[in-house]
Amino acid sequence: MEQVIVARTDRSTGSRDAVEWASREALLRGLPLCVLHDPQPDPAEAKLVVLGLPRAASQPPLPASVRTSITPVVLVPEDDGQTFGRPSGVVLGIDAHDPASAAIDFAFDSARLRGTRLHAVHAWQLPPSAAEFPFAVPEQDRATWEDHEVQLLTDALRPWRSKYPEVPVLEDVVLFPPAEALLHHSTNAALVVVGAGGEWGDVIRALLRDTLCPVAVVRR
């Protein structure tokens, strides 16, 4: 099958927003768009799968496609009039200790297609040895640990900077939980990209509950 962008719809408002987003993405990528109605399965050879995300106060379950699809899945929240069409960049959530190559590549390529900056966010935590200090962690120790995290992020992104030299990159190392860091930066983003698997499941759920912008989940 020719590579396509697939939008799944059940004719709800959220699904219509997802189809509109998928239509723009298909034009951007130069790929045909295929709109499917449940319960038809997603084509295995699709370039991208796009799903609508209804607004909900409770914790939304992860769609099955996020857990099983080998294709990147973009989850599009219902448009509240504040997000879509706003020029902005791409945010990448990255664990510099265990970088997910597929997600990094997708994020760089998405930024390249949009002609915008990639904001790579690596959230880190103080090492267990920090608990040994009776009071606050000495500034020198914290600076040393943070410098190490900065270097890890730089090393993780170096091959992709070489592959996509036209993409400007902001490397950001923050001492926050990943979900909190990404939610903060998603307020000014056109797209947030994260890798699936491991502890990222909780991060993805938090994003789906609170973010206003589309979230791309890319399996390793």
Backbone as ProteinMPNN parsed JSONL, in Angstrom:
{"seq_chain_A": "MEQVIVARTDRSTGSRDAVEWASREALLRGLPLCVLHDPQPDPAEAKLVVLGLPRAASQPPLPASVRTSITPVVLVPEDDGQTFGRPSGVVLGIDAHDPASAAIDFAFDSARLRGTRLHAVHAWQLPPSAAEFPFAVPEQDRATWEDHEVQLLTDALRPWRSKYPEVPVLEDVVLFPPAEALLHHSTNAALVVVGAGGEWGDVIRALLRDTLCPVAVVRR", "coords_chain_A": {"N_chain_A": [[0.846, -1.199, 0.0], [0.471, 2.237, -0.764], [2.212, 4.729, 1.051], [0.409, 6.506, 3.453], [-1.358, 9.087, 5.258], [-3.308, 8.401, 7.941], [-6.448, 9.117, 9.21], [-8.495, 8.525, 11.896], [-11.947, 8.397, 12.502], [-14.987, 9.005, 14.28], [-16.973, 10.644, 13.752], [-17.354, 12.515, 15.717], [-16.869, 15.695, 17.435], [-14.2, 15.905, 18.269], [-13.011, 14.034, 16.571], [-13.421, 15.21, 14.076], [-11.781, 17.446, 14.311], [-9.351, 16.123, 14.393], [-9.227, 15.034, 11.818], [-9.066, 17.377, 10.303], [-6.581, 18.332, 11.187], [-4.97, 16.235, 10.289], [-5.338, 16.494, 7.548], [-3.976, 18.889, 6.967], [-1.433, 18.06, 7.704], [-0.96, 16.026, 5.876], [-0.797, 17.464, 3.481], [1.468, 18.949, 4.066], [3.428, 16.979, 4.207], [3.237, 15.858, 1.733], [1.714, 13.581, 1.202], [-0.914, 11.203, 0.512], [-4.206, 11.374, 2.007], [-6.078, 9.262, 4.082], [-9.186, 8.609, 5.315], [-10.637, 6.841, 7.834], [-13.341, 4.973, 9.226], [-14.353, 3.776, 12.381], [-15.141, 0.299, 12.836], [-12.782, -0.188, 11.363], [-9.491, -1.456, 10.756], [-6.228, 0.088, 11.264], [-4.155, 0.863, 8.482], [-1.232, -1.055, 7.983], [0.958, -0.035, 6.703], [0.888, 2.68, 6.85], [2.087, 6.042, 6.983], [1.605, 7.696, 9.089], [-0.608, 7.823, 11.836], [-3.565, 9.343, 12.857], [-5.476, 10.406, 15.544], [-8.497, 11.499, 17.117], [-8.912, 13.309, 20.187], [-11.014, 13.439, 22.738], [-12.115, 16.017, 24.965], [-11.771, 15.629, 28.449], [-12.43, 15.453, 31.924], [-11.478, 13.517, 33.591], [-8.848, 11.029, 33.912], [-7.68, 10.163, 30.781], [-7.879, 7.066, 28.99], [-5.16, 5.326, 27.4], [-5.271, 5.176, 23.918], [-5.688, 2.133, 22.051], [-4.124, 2.02, 19.764], [-1.892, 3.519, 20.376], [-0.481, 1.869, 22.04], [0.056, -0.342, 20.468], [0.637, 0.207, 17.765], [3.066, 0.273, 15.163], [3.556, 2.461, 13.8], [4.027, 6.007, 13.98], [1.788, 7.713, 16.144], [-0.476, 10.305, 16.261], [-2.144, 12.242, 18.555], [-4.872, 14.25, 18.706], [-6.184, 16.901, 20.421], [-9.509, 18.168, 21.119], [-10.262, 21.179, 19.447], [-9.993, 24.193, 21.06], [-10.022, 26.711, 20.155], [-7.74, 28.054, 20.819], [-5.362, 26.93, 20.073], [-4.844, 25.624, 17.453], [-3.491, 26.482, 14.271], [-1.79, 28.404, 15.192], [1.34, 29.868, 14.855], [4.204, 28.116, 15.753], [6.662, 26.113, 17.53], [8.197, 22.8, 17.582], [8.133, 20.492, 20.187], [10.234, 18.259, 21.816], [10.168, 15.558, 23.933], [12.679, 14.085, 25.689], [14.67, 11.472, 26.979], [17.754, 11.749, 27.968], [19.443, 9.841, 28.956], [18.591, 7.501, 27.89], [17.99, 7.703, 24.983], [15.347, 7.812, 22.576], [15.547, 6.846, 19.437], [13.775, 6.799, 17.193], [11.715, 8.572, 17.912], [13.165, 10.95, 18.197], [14.085, 11.35, 15.585], [11.629, 11.654, 14.246], [10.705, 14.006, 15.456], [12.674, 15.91, 14.697], [12.312, 15.807, 11.909], [9.666, 16.702, 11.723], [9.934, 19.331, 12.642], [11.602, 20.278, 10.621], [9.928, 20.12, 8.348], [8.069, 22.055, 9.014], [9.576, 24.289, 9.095], [10.622, 25.329, 11.462], [11.739, 25.797, 14.888], [13.238, 23.246, 16.916], [12.542, 22.235, 20.113], [14.197, 20.664, 22.461], [13.583, 18.854, 25.269], [14.915, 17.764, 28.198], [14.21, 16.208, 31.087], [15.432, 15.973, 34.346], [16.505, 14.373, 37.416], [17.718, 14.799, 40.771], [20.518, 12.837, 41.804], [20.427, 9.746, 43.757], [22.33, 10.027, 45.79], [22.094, 12.621, 46.631], [20.342, 12.724, 48.712], [21.822, 12.263, 50.918], [22.85, 14.563, 51.933], [22.556, 16.681, 54.744], [21.266, 19.123, 54.703], [20.463, 21.585, 52.29], [21.356, 20.723, 48.917], [24.715, 21.215, 48.012], [25.647, 23.955, 45.947], [27.735, 23.64, 44.127], [27.894, 20.874, 43.748], [25.38, 20.365, 42.634], [25.609, 21.848, 40.281], [27.612, 20.423, 38.985], [26.368, 17.947, 38.535], [24.289, 18.813, 36.881], [25.686, 19.821, 34.682], [26.652, 17.435, 33.674], [24.259, 16.235, 32.804], [23.538, 18.035, 30.813], [25.59, 17.592, 28.98], [25.035, 14.945, 28.287], [22.601, 15.268, 26.922], [23.42, 16.868, 24.765], [25.165, 15.076, 23.479], [23.35, 13.07, 22.779], [21.77, 14.317, 20.877], [23.499, 15.04, 18.882], [23.997, 13.369, 16.474], [21.581, 13.796, 15.103], [21.433, 16.506, 14.756], [23.409, 16.72, 12.845], [22.24, 15.289, 10.764], [19.986, 16.821, 10.23], [20.754, 19.653, 9.513], [19.54, 22.062, 8.973], [17.657, 22.567, 10.873], [16.994, 24.555, 13.586], [17.926, 24.211, 17.001], [16.891, 24.134, 20.343], [18.346, 23.255, 23.228], [17.315, 21.963, 26.242], [17.631, 21.512, 29.595], [16.055, 20.48, 32.425], [15.14, 20.609, 35.862], [12.773, 19.041, 36.641], [9.825, 16.944, 36.932], [9.176, 14.842, 34.072], [6.541, 15.015, 32.869], [5.494, 17.401, 33.93], [7.35, 19.266, 32.967], [7.021, 19.032, 30.15], [4.306, 19.663, 29.817], [4.344, 22.327, 30.571], [5.859, 23.495, 28.495], [4.314, 22.801, 26.33], [2.315, 24.623, 26.022], [3.044, 26.567, 24.249], [3.486, 25.275, 21.879], [3.295, 23.688, 18.648], [3.308, 21.024, 18.289], [3.93, 18.195, 20.295], [6.36, 15.75, 20.854], [6.91, 12.466, 21.857], [8.555, 9.48, 23.005], [7.308, 6.117, 23.022], [6.724, 3.681, 25.627], [8.102, 2.162, 28.619], [8.506, 4.327, 31.429], [7.307, 6.416, 30.188], [4.644, 6.092, 29.684], [3.027, 7.122, 31.787], [3.696, 9.806, 31.521], [2.678, 10.378, 28.988], [-0.058, 10.01, 29.452], [-0.568, 12.131, 31.221], [-0.068, 14.287, 29.531], [-2.097, 13.902, 27.623], [-4.305, 14.423, 29.168], [-4.131, 17.13, 29.871], [-2.892, 18.797, 27.925], [-2.999, 21.287, 25.272], [-2.217, 20.982, 22.705], [-1.464, 18.926, 19.778], [-0.2, 15.602, 20.333], [2.45, 13.563, 19.539], [3.128, 10.189, 19.534], [5.716, 7.989, 19.463], [6.81, 4.842, 18.731], [9.58, 2.817, 19.838]], "CA_chain_A": [[0.0, 0.0, 0.0], [1.193, 3.507, -0.77], [2.221, 5.349, 2.371], [-0.626, 7.519, 3.599], [-1.67, 9.54, 6.6], [-4.622, 7.858, 8.261], [-7.2, 9.759, 10.279], [-9.621, 7.714, 12.373], [-13.021, 9.287, 12.901], [-16.305, 8.479, 14.618], [-17.847, 11.781, 13.447], [-17.47, 13.416, 16.852], [-16.135, 16.956, 17.246], [-12.777, 15.623, 18.378], [-12.561, 13.344, 15.368], [-13.379, 16.186, 12.979], [-10.562, 18.233, 14.508], [-8.226, 15.264, 14.02], [-9.193, 14.948, 10.348], [-8.562, 18.662, 9.801], [-5.142, 18.368, 11.439], [-4.358, 15.254, 9.394], [-5.361, 17.05, 6.188], [-2.858, 19.836, 6.858], [-0.179, 17.31, 7.792], [-0.798, 15.317, 4.608], [-0.302, 18.448, 2.516], [2.82, 19.308, 4.467], [4.319, 15.85, 3.921], [3.073, 15.407, 0.364], [1.182, 12.224, 1.231], [-2.379, 11.141, 0.451], [-4.922, 11.216, 3.268], [-7.107, 8.233, 4.116], [-10.03, 8.758, 6.502], [-11.304, 5.582, 8.14], [-14.334, 4.985, 10.285], [-14.318, 2.578, 13.218], [-14.001, -0.349, 13.497], [-11.776, -0.638, 10.416], [-8.136, -1.383, 11.309], [-5.291, 1.02, 10.654], [-3.239, 0.216, 7.539], [0.076, -1.296, 8.588], [1.998, 0.695, 6.002], [0.644, 4.12, 6.914], [3.192, 6.859, 7.474], [1.199, 8.364, 10.319], [-2.0, 7.6, 12.235], [-4.041, 10.511, 13.605], [-6.694, 10.108, 16.295], [-9.065, 12.587, 17.902], [-8.842, 13.143, 21.642], [-12.068, 14.246, 23.356], [-11.818, 16.633, 26.249], [-12.335, 14.885, 29.579], [-11.862, 15.878, 33.208], [-10.804, 12.382, 34.204], [-7.648, 10.528, 33.231], [-8.079, 9.421, 29.596], [-7.109, 5.847, 28.721], [-4.355, 5.374, 26.189], [-5.869, 4.407, 22.825], [-4.974, 0.893, 21.747], [-3.135, 2.273, 18.708], [-0.668, 4.036, 20.988], [0.235, 0.751, 22.65], [0.339, -1.438, 19.547], [1.006, 0.608, 16.409], [4.477, 0.501, 14.871], [3.542, 3.749, 13.117], [3.769, 7.123, 14.889], [0.382, 8.045, 16.36], [-0.668, 11.671, 16.733], [-3.403, 12.416, 19.268], [-5.249, 15.649, 18.513], [-7.278, 17.282, 21.32], [-10.526, 19.039, 20.55], [-9.792, 22.546, 19.305], [-10.743, 25.15, 21.869], [-9.84, 28.028, 19.574], [-6.52, 28.688, 21.313], [-4.149, 26.215, 19.719], [-4.591, 25.309, 16.06], [-3.214, 27.602, 13.393], [-0.865, 29.337, 15.826], [2.723, 29.511, 14.495], [4.999, 27.755, 16.918], [7.66, 25.094, 17.264], [8.002, 21.404, 17.947], [8.764, 20.137, 21.456], [10.609, 16.854, 21.937], [10.489, 15.039, 25.26], [13.762, 13.125, 25.485], [15.461, 10.986, 28.107], [19.124, 11.738, 27.446], [20.104, 8.612, 29.412], [18.105, 6.402, 27.045], [17.273, 8.411, 23.914], [14.551, 7.022, 21.639], [15.961, 7.337, 18.122], [12.648, 7.016, 16.291], [11.029, 9.791, 18.321], [14.041, 12.075, 17.892], [14.062, 11.547, 14.139], [10.312, 12.183, 13.892], [10.624, 15.392, 15.916], [13.511, 16.732, 13.816], [11.679, 15.886, 10.597], [8.479, 17.548, 11.858], [10.406, 20.713, 12.705], [12.108, 20.622, 9.286], [8.789, 20.345, 7.458], [7.389, 23.285, 9.405], [10.516, 25.401, 9.055], [10.587, 25.923, 12.789], [12.728, 25.34, 15.851], [12.971, 22.084, 17.756], [12.849, 22.46, 21.526], [14.45, 19.35, 23.059], [13.459, 18.991, 26.72], [15.364, 16.612, 28.997], [13.92, 16.41, 32.511], [16.301, 15.12, 35.148], [16.311, 14.399, 38.86], [18.942, 14.689, 41.546], [20.866, 11.431, 42.049], [20.102, 9.281, 45.116], [23.317, 10.505, 46.767], [21.711, 13.945, 47.115], [19.608, 12.561, 49.967], [22.774, 12.129, 52.016], [23.162, 15.879, 52.489], [21.592, 16.989, 55.808], [20.529, 20.335, 54.375], [20.333, 21.738, 50.842], [22.458, 20.222, 48.107], [25.666, 22.279, 47.682], [25.481, 24.462, 44.585], [28.781, 23.089, 43.271], [27.505, 19.505, 43.386], [24.248, 20.431, 41.707], [26.105, 22.323, 38.989], [28.35, 19.32, 38.358], [25.385, 16.985, 38.031], [23.549, 19.408, 35.768], [26.593, 19.851, 33.529], [26.674, 16.083, 33.127], [23.001, 16.039, 32.076], [23.626, 18.862, 29.601], [26.461, 16.903, 28.043], [24.308, 13.775, 27.789], [21.628, 15.721, 25.926], [24.175, 17.285, 23.589], [25.651, 13.868, 22.805], [22.217, 12.338, 22.216], [21.221, 15.044, 19.731], [24.526, 15.361, 17.884], [23.784, 12.755, 15.148], [20.391, 14.333, 14.446], [21.823, 17.846, 14.302], [24.159, 16.534, 11.599], [21.303, 14.826, 9.739], [19.057, 17.917, 9.93], [21.477, 20.881, 9.86], [18.697, 23.246, 8.766], [16.72, 22.712, 11.982], [17.553, 25.149, 14.805], [17.596, 23.392, 18.171], [17.079, 24.644, 21.701], [18.537, 22.164, 24.181], [16.78, 22.436, 27.515], [17.756, 20.549, 30.684], [15.26, 21.059, 33.503], [15.021, 19.787, 37.066], [11.346, 18.868, 36.872], [9.307, 15.687, 36.388], [8.976, 14.991, 32.622], [5.193, 15.456, 32.503], [5.366, 18.813, 34.29], [8.173, 20.046, 32.043], [6.431, 19.039, 28.812], [3.052, 20.406, 29.866], [4.68, 23.745, 30.601], [6.309, 23.952, 27.179], [3.316, 22.522, 25.301], [1.409, 25.76, 25.864], [3.501, 27.362, 23.112], [3.972, 24.336, 20.869], [2.376, 23.179, 17.636], [3.346, 19.569, 18.386], [4.824, 17.591, 21.279], [6.742, 14.411, 20.426], [7.49, 11.632, 22.911], [8.708, 8.063, 22.681], [6.457, 5.222, 23.794], [7.407, 2.636, 26.365], [8.679, 2.463, 29.923], [7.819, 5.284, 32.286], [6.667, 7.449, 29.377], [3.204, 5.908, 29.686], [2.44, 8.095, 32.702], [3.906, 11.13, 30.939], [1.724, 10.518, 27.882], [-1.399, 10.185, 30.034], [-0.654, 13.489, 31.744], [-0.18, 15.179, 28.384], [-3.415, 13.745, 27.02], [-5.316, 15.002, 30.052], [-4.025, 18.569, 30.103], [-2.297, 19.619, 26.883], [-3.861, 21.887, 24.27], [-1.669, 20.771, 21.371], [-1.334, 17.52, 19.406], [0.902, 14.84, 20.917], [2.883, 12.45, 18.701], [3.731, 9.096, 20.296], [6.517, 7.228, 18.49], [7.377, 3.639, 19.327], [10.982, 2.575, 19.574]], "C_chain_A": [[0.876, 1.242, 0.0], [1.127, 4.132, 0.618], [1.217, 6.495, 2.412], [-0.633, 8.014, 5.04], [-3.107, 9.139, 6.87], [-5.238, 8.643, 9.406], [-8.379, 8.869, 10.631], [-10.706, 8.651, 12.88], [-14.269, 8.503, 13.274], [-17.357, 9.569, 14.483], [-18.098, 12.677, 14.657], [-16.685, 14.686, 16.563], [-14.642, 16.717, 17.305], [-12.243, 14.937, 17.144], [-12.479, 14.292, 14.189], [-12.129, 17.057, 13.089], [-9.336, 17.424, 14.09], [-8.106, 15.154, 12.505], [-8.66, 16.245, 9.754], [-7.053, 18.76, 10.005], [-4.418, 17.421, 10.49], [-4.323, 15.762, 7.958], [-4.214, 18.022, 5.985], [-1.519, 19.099, 6.879], [0.091, 16.549, 6.489], [-0.266, 16.255, 3.526], [1.151, 18.799, 2.806], [3.817, 18.23, 4.071], [4.203, 15.335, 2.491], [2.581, 13.978, 0.262], [-0.335, 12.259, 1.093], [-2.971, 10.918, 1.838], [-5.999, 10.156, 3.115], [-7.88, 8.385, 5.421], [-10.823, 7.472, 6.697], [-12.31, 5.775, 9.267], [-14.227, 3.686, 11.073], [-15.383, 1.596, 12.734], [-12.93, -0.825, 12.524], [-10.381, -0.497, 11.008], [-7.286, -0.355, 10.59], [-4.401, 0.286, 9.658], [-1.845, 0.096, 8.135], [1.162, -0.452, 7.95], [1.755, 2.195, 5.981], [1.873, 4.838, 7.463], [2.886, 7.435, 8.848], [-0.266, 8.038, 10.579], [-2.416, 8.753, 13.144], [-5.382, 10.17, 14.246], [-7.174, 11.354, 17.016], [-9.033, 12.276, 19.376], [-9.911, 14.018, 22.28], [-11.608, 14.841, 24.676], [-12.496, 15.855, 27.368], [-11.654, 15.346, 30.848], [-11.073, 14.755, 33.86], [-9.599, 11.959, 33.384], [-8.064, 9.729, 32.0], [-7.251, 8.149, 29.432], [-6.279, 6.023, 27.463], [-5.063, 4.58, 25.093], [-5.021, 3.182, 22.506], [-3.893, 1.112, 20.708], [-1.815, 2.773, 19.276], [0.182, 2.893, 21.521], [0.711, -0.276, 21.634], [0.889, -1.021, 18.19], [2.519, 0.777, 16.272], [4.66, 1.828, 14.151], [3.373, 4.86, 14.15], [2.28, 7.458, 14.947], [0.308, 9.466, 16.913], [-2.065, 11.789, 17.327], [-3.738, 13.903, 19.286], [-6.396, 15.992, 19.456], [-8.296, 18.142, 20.588], [-10.025, 20.479, 20.555], [-10.658, 23.476, 20.135], [-10.58, 26.572, 21.355], [-8.561, 28.711, 19.992], [-5.257, 28.104, 20.7], [-3.898, 26.14, 18.225], [-4.38, 26.58, 15.242], [-2.24, 28.602, 13.972], [0.558, 28.939, 15.453], [3.55, 29.242, 15.74], [5.9, 26.592, 16.556], [7.237, 23.705, 17.677], [8.781, 21.135, 19.23], [9.018, 18.637, 21.469], [10.884, 16.54, 23.395], [11.495, 13.911, 25.11], [14.403, 12.75, 26.815], [16.889, 10.834, 27.596], [19.902, 10.512, 27.908], [19.741, 7.43, 28.52], [17.31, 6.993, 25.887], [16.577, 7.461, 22.945], [14.78, 7.566, 20.228], [14.791, 7.663, 17.212], [11.909, 8.305, 16.629], [11.865, 11.021, 17.994], [13.997, 12.387, 16.402], [12.734, 12.151, 13.695], [10.196, 13.651, 14.282], [11.458, 16.316, 15.029], [12.842, 16.9, 12.456], [10.436, 16.772, 10.641], [8.857, 19.022, 11.925], [10.914, 21.174, 11.339], [10.963, 20.946, 8.344], [8.099, 21.666, 7.758], [8.294, 24.507, 9.338], [10.616, 26.117, 10.387], [11.649, 25.309, 13.682], [12.26, 24.075, 16.553], [13.437, 22.399, 19.172], [12.973, 21.089, 22.19], [14.518, 19.496, 24.576], [13.865, 17.682, 27.397], [15.128, 16.94, 30.461], [14.76, 15.435, 33.332], [15.965, 15.273, 36.628], [17.663, 14.301, 39.555], [19.245, 13.22, 41.805], [20.542, 11.037, 43.486], [21.077, 9.8, 46.178], [22.971, 11.873, 47.317], [20.982, 13.859, 48.447], [20.537, 12.469, 51.163], [23.138, 13.466, 52.653], [22.117, 16.245, 53.535], [20.749, 18.212, 55.513], [20.396, 20.412, 52.85], [21.56, 21.167, 50.132], [23.408, 21.37, 47.782], [25.555, 22.663, 46.207], [26.518, 23.86, 43.634], [28.43, 21.669, 42.826], [26.362, 19.513, 42.382], [24.711, 20.868, 40.326], [26.854, 21.22, 38.246], [27.396, 18.292, 37.769], [24.648, 17.542, 36.817], [24.414, 19.489, 34.509], [26.671, 18.481, 32.862], [25.415, 15.809, 32.308], [23.0, 16.825, 30.768], [24.482, 18.17, 28.549], [25.785, 15.668, 27.461], [23.311, 14.177, 26.71], [22.324, 16.137, 24.641], [24.657, 16.078, 22.789], [24.511, 13.125, 22.121], [21.689, 12.998, 20.945], [22.22, 15.252, 18.605], [24.293, 14.673, 16.527], [22.619, 13.363, 14.39], [20.617, 15.776, 14.026], [22.582, 17.752, 12.978], [23.228, 16.123, 10.461], [20.366, 15.937, 9.296], [19.725, 19.252, 10.263], [20.631, 22.143, 9.731], [17.746, 23.499, 9.923], [17.417, 23.369, 13.18], [17.053, 24.389, 16.03], [17.861, 24.174, 19.453], [17.184, 23.448, 22.623], [18.206, 22.668, 25.578], [16.847, 21.316, 28.543], [17.095, 21.157, 31.918], [15.137, 20.078, 34.662], [13.55, 19.719, 37.475], [10.951, 17.453, 36.453], [9.003, 15.87, 34.9], [7.599, 15.525, 32.239], [5.017, 16.945, 32.779], [6.141, 19.694, 33.313], [7.525, 20.147, 30.673], [5.108, 19.784, 28.784], [3.315, 21.909, 29.856], [5.041, 24.243, 29.206], [5.283, 23.692, 26.083], [2.371, 23.691, 25.079], [1.789, 26.635, 24.68], [4.003, 26.485, 21.973], [2.877, 23.995, 19.869], [2.272, 21.663, 17.726], [4.323, 19.166, 19.473], [5.089, 16.159, 20.849], [7.383, 13.681, 21.601], [7.639, 10.21, 22.391], [7.82, 7.219, 23.562], [7.309, 4.225, 24.555], [7.931, 3.102, 27.701], [7.837, 3.437, 30.716], [7.109, 6.375, 31.501], [5.158, 7.269, 29.317], [2.504, 6.917, 30.581], [2.576, 9.51, 32.163], [2.887, 11.382, 29.835], [0.317, 10.749, 28.428], [-1.582, 11.605, 30.575], [-0.796, 14.503, 30.612], [-1.574, 15.116, 27.773], [-4.495, 14.398, 27.86], [-5.307, 16.525, 29.994], [-3.52, 19.401, 28.928], [-3.338, 20.172, 25.918], [-3.38, 21.607, 22.857], [-1.571, 19.285, 21.06], [-0.084, 16.885, 20.012], [1.213, 13.655, 19.997], [3.597, 11.431, 19.581], [4.409, 8.169, 19.301], [7.136, 6.04, 19.204], [8.844, 3.498, 18.952], [11.15, 1.643, 18.379]], "O_chain_A": [[1.9, 1.291, 0.682], [0.093, 4.065, 1.283], [1.184, 7.342, 1.52], [0.004, 7.432, 5.918], [-4.014, 9.494, 6.117], [-4.614, 8.814, 10.453], [-9.17, 8.502, 9.762], [-10.416, 9.598, 13.611], [-14.576, 7.474, 12.672], [-18.465, 9.461, 15.007], [-18.989, 13.526, 14.61], [-15.936, 14.762, 15.589], [-13.891, 17.257, 16.492], [-11.129, 15.229, 16.709], [-11.557, 14.19, 13.38], [-11.494, 17.37, 12.082], [-8.397, 17.965, 13.506], [-6.999, 15.178, 11.968], [-7.882, 16.214, 8.8], [-6.328, 19.211, 9.118], [-3.368, 17.766, 9.948], [-3.371, 15.485, 7.228], [-3.548, 17.99, 4.95], [-0.588, 19.466, 6.162], [1.238, 16.444, 6.055], [0.612, 15.881, 2.749], [1.962, 18.93, 1.889], [4.93, 18.539, 3.646], [4.979, 14.474, 2.076], [2.973, 13.242, -0.644], [-0.976, 13.226, 1.505], [-2.328, 10.351, 2.722], [-6.743, 10.153, 2.134], [-7.301, 8.3, 6.504], [-11.589, 7.067, 5.823], [-12.141, 6.628, 10.138], [-14.032, 2.618, 10.494], [-16.435, 2.026, 12.263], [-12.225, -1.786, 12.829], [-10.108, 0.485, 11.699], [-7.576, 0.03, 9.458], [-3.933, -0.812, 9.956], [-1.338, 1.048, 8.727], [2.182, -0.177, 8.582], [2.355, 2.908, 5.177], [2.6, 4.304, 8.299], [3.783, 7.637, 9.666], [-1.07, 7.984, 9.648], [-1.704, 9.098, 14.087], [-6.303, 9.705, 13.575], [-6.371, 12.167, 17.473], [-9.118, 11.115, 19.777], [-9.732, 15.233, 22.357], [-10.816, 14.244, 25.405], [-13.659, 15.469, 27.249], [-10.45, 15.602, 30.86], [-10.116, 15.003, 34.593], [-9.365, 12.475, 32.291], [-8.738, 8.709, 32.143], [-6.051, 8.153, 29.706], [-6.651, 6.778, 26.565], [-5.424, 3.423, 25.313], [-3.801, 3.192, 22.668], [-2.849, 0.461, 20.757], [-0.749, 2.489, 18.73], [1.41, 2.94, 21.463], [1.665, -1.008, 21.897], [1.546, -1.821, 17.525], [3.172, 1.347, 17.147], [5.786, 2.266, 13.92], [2.636, 4.673, 15.119], [1.599, 7.481, 13.922], [0.953, 9.787, 17.912], [-3.054, 11.469, 16.667], [-2.978, 14.714, 19.816], [-7.484, 15.434, 19.315], [-7.988, 18.764, 19.571], [-9.44, 20.942, 21.534], [-11.874, 23.551, 19.956], [-10.952, 27.529, 22.034], [-8.304, 29.839, 19.571], [-4.189, 28.711, 20.792], [-2.834, 26.554, 17.765], [-5.006, 27.611, 15.49], [-1.891, 29.57, 13.297], [0.96, 27.802, 15.698], [3.584, 30.053, 16.665], [5.906, 26.134, 15.413], [6.094, 23.462, 18.064], [9.949, 21.507, 19.344], [8.126, 17.843, 21.17], [11.73, 17.175, 24.025], [11.204, 12.896, 24.478], [14.646, 13.606, 27.666], [17.193, 9.888, 26.869], [20.923, 10.174, 27.309], [20.503, 6.469, 28.413], [16.095, 6.809, 25.81], [17.137, 6.441, 22.546], [14.262, 8.625, 19.873], [14.803, 8.688, 16.53], [11.518, 9.05, 15.73], [11.321, 12.034, 17.556], [13.885, 13.547, 16.006], [12.711, 13.058, 12.863], [9.651, 14.453, 13.525], [10.994, 17.392, 14.65], [12.807, 18.003, 11.911], [10.178, 17.516, 9.696], [8.184, 19.867, 11.335], [10.689, 22.317, 10.942], [11.018, 21.94, 7.62], [7.597, 22.324, 6.847], [7.831, 25.635, 9.505], [10.685, 27.344, 10.446], [12.373, 24.403, 13.268], [11.066, 23.858, 16.759], [14.586, 22.783, 19.391], [11.966, 20.431, 22.452], [15.398, 20.175, 25.104], [13.244, 16.639, 27.195], [15.764, 17.837, 31.015], [14.796, 14.237, 33.054], [15.239, 16.182, 37.029], [18.628, 13.784, 38.993], [18.322, 12.43, 42.005], [20.397, 11.907, 44.345], [20.695, 9.99, 47.332], [23.493, 12.264, 48.361], [20.999, 14.811, 49.228], [20.091, 12.585, 52.304], [23.665, 13.511, 53.765], [20.92, 16.14, 53.269], [19.633, 18.33, 56.018], [20.233, 19.381, 52.197], [22.658, 21.138, 50.688], [22.953, 22.414, 47.315], [25.39, 21.807, 45.337], [26.215, 23.601, 42.47], [28.643, 21.304, 41.67], [26.373, 18.764, 41.404], [24.263, 20.325, 39.315], [26.743, 21.099, 37.026], [27.587, 17.823, 36.647], [24.413, 16.827, 35.843], [23.929, 19.254, 33.402], [26.746, 18.38, 31.637], [25.494, 15.215, 31.233], [22.521, 16.34, 29.743], [24.139, 18.163, 27.366], [25.942, 15.373, 26.277], [23.191, 13.495, 25.692], [21.87, 15.798, 23.548], [24.565, 16.065, 21.561], [24.676, 12.609, 21.015], [21.214, 12.313, 20.039], [21.832, 15.603, 17.49], [24.386, 15.347, 15.501], [22.656, 13.441, 13.162], [20.044, 16.222, 13.032], [22.419, 18.599, 12.099], [23.406, 16.559, 9.323], [19.987, 16.001, 8.126], [19.304, 19.923, 11.206], [20.963, 23.177, 10.311], [17.089, 24.539, 9.96], [18.347, 22.785, 13.735], [15.895, 23.975, 16.085], [18.913, 24.791, 19.621], [16.217, 22.704, 22.788], [18.751, 23.673, 26.035], [16.194, 20.285, 28.383], [17.511, 22.211, 32.4], [15.042, 18.867, 34.459], [13.142, 20.259, 38.503], [11.679, 16.821, 35.688], [8.605, 16.963, 34.499], [7.495, 16.396, 31.376], [4.454, 17.668, 31.958], [5.651, 20.739, 32.884], [7.479, 21.231, 30.09], [4.818, 20.476, 27.808], [2.594, 22.669, 29.21], [4.573, 25.301, 28.785], [5.364, 24.295, 25.013], [1.693, 23.748, 24.053], [0.948, 27.368, 24.159], [4.853, 26.908, 21.189], [1.69, 24.011, 20.195], [1.278, 21.077, 17.296], [5.417, 19.723, 19.569], [4.157, 15.428, 20.515], [8.283, 14.207, 22.256], [6.945, 9.793, 21.464], [7.595, 7.556, 24.724], [8.454, 3.954, 24.191], [8.179, 4.291, 27.901], [6.608, 3.384, 30.683], [6.383, 7.179, 32.085], [4.449, 8.2, 28.936], [1.498, 7.506, 30.184], [1.67, 10.328, 32.329], [2.304, 12.463, 29.752], [-0.417, 11.594, 27.915], [-2.642, 12.205, 30.398], [-1.557, 15.465, 30.724], [-2.163, 16.146, 27.444], [-5.494, 14.877, 27.325], [-6.366, 17.149, 30.062], [-3.705, 20.618, 28.933], [-4.419, 19.604, 25.761], [-4.066, 21.958, 21.898], [-1.593, 18.462, 21.975], [0.946, 17.538, 20.181], [0.336, 12.84, 19.712], [4.551, 11.765, 20.284], [3.762, 7.627, 18.405], [7.893, 6.202, 20.161], [9.294, 3.981, 17.912], [12.277, 1.32, 18.002]]}, "name": "protein", "num_of_chains": 1, "seq": "MEQVIVARTDRSTGSRDAVEWASREALLRGLPLCVLHDPQPDPAEAKLVVLGLPRAASQPPLPASVRTSITPVVLVPEDDGQTFGRPSGVVLGIDAHDPASAAIDFAFDSARLRGTRLHAVHAWQLPPSAAEFPFAVPEQDRATWEDHEVQLLTDALRPWRSKYPEVPVLEDVVLFPPAEALLHHSTNAALVVVGAGGEWGDVIRALLRDTLCPVAVVRR"}
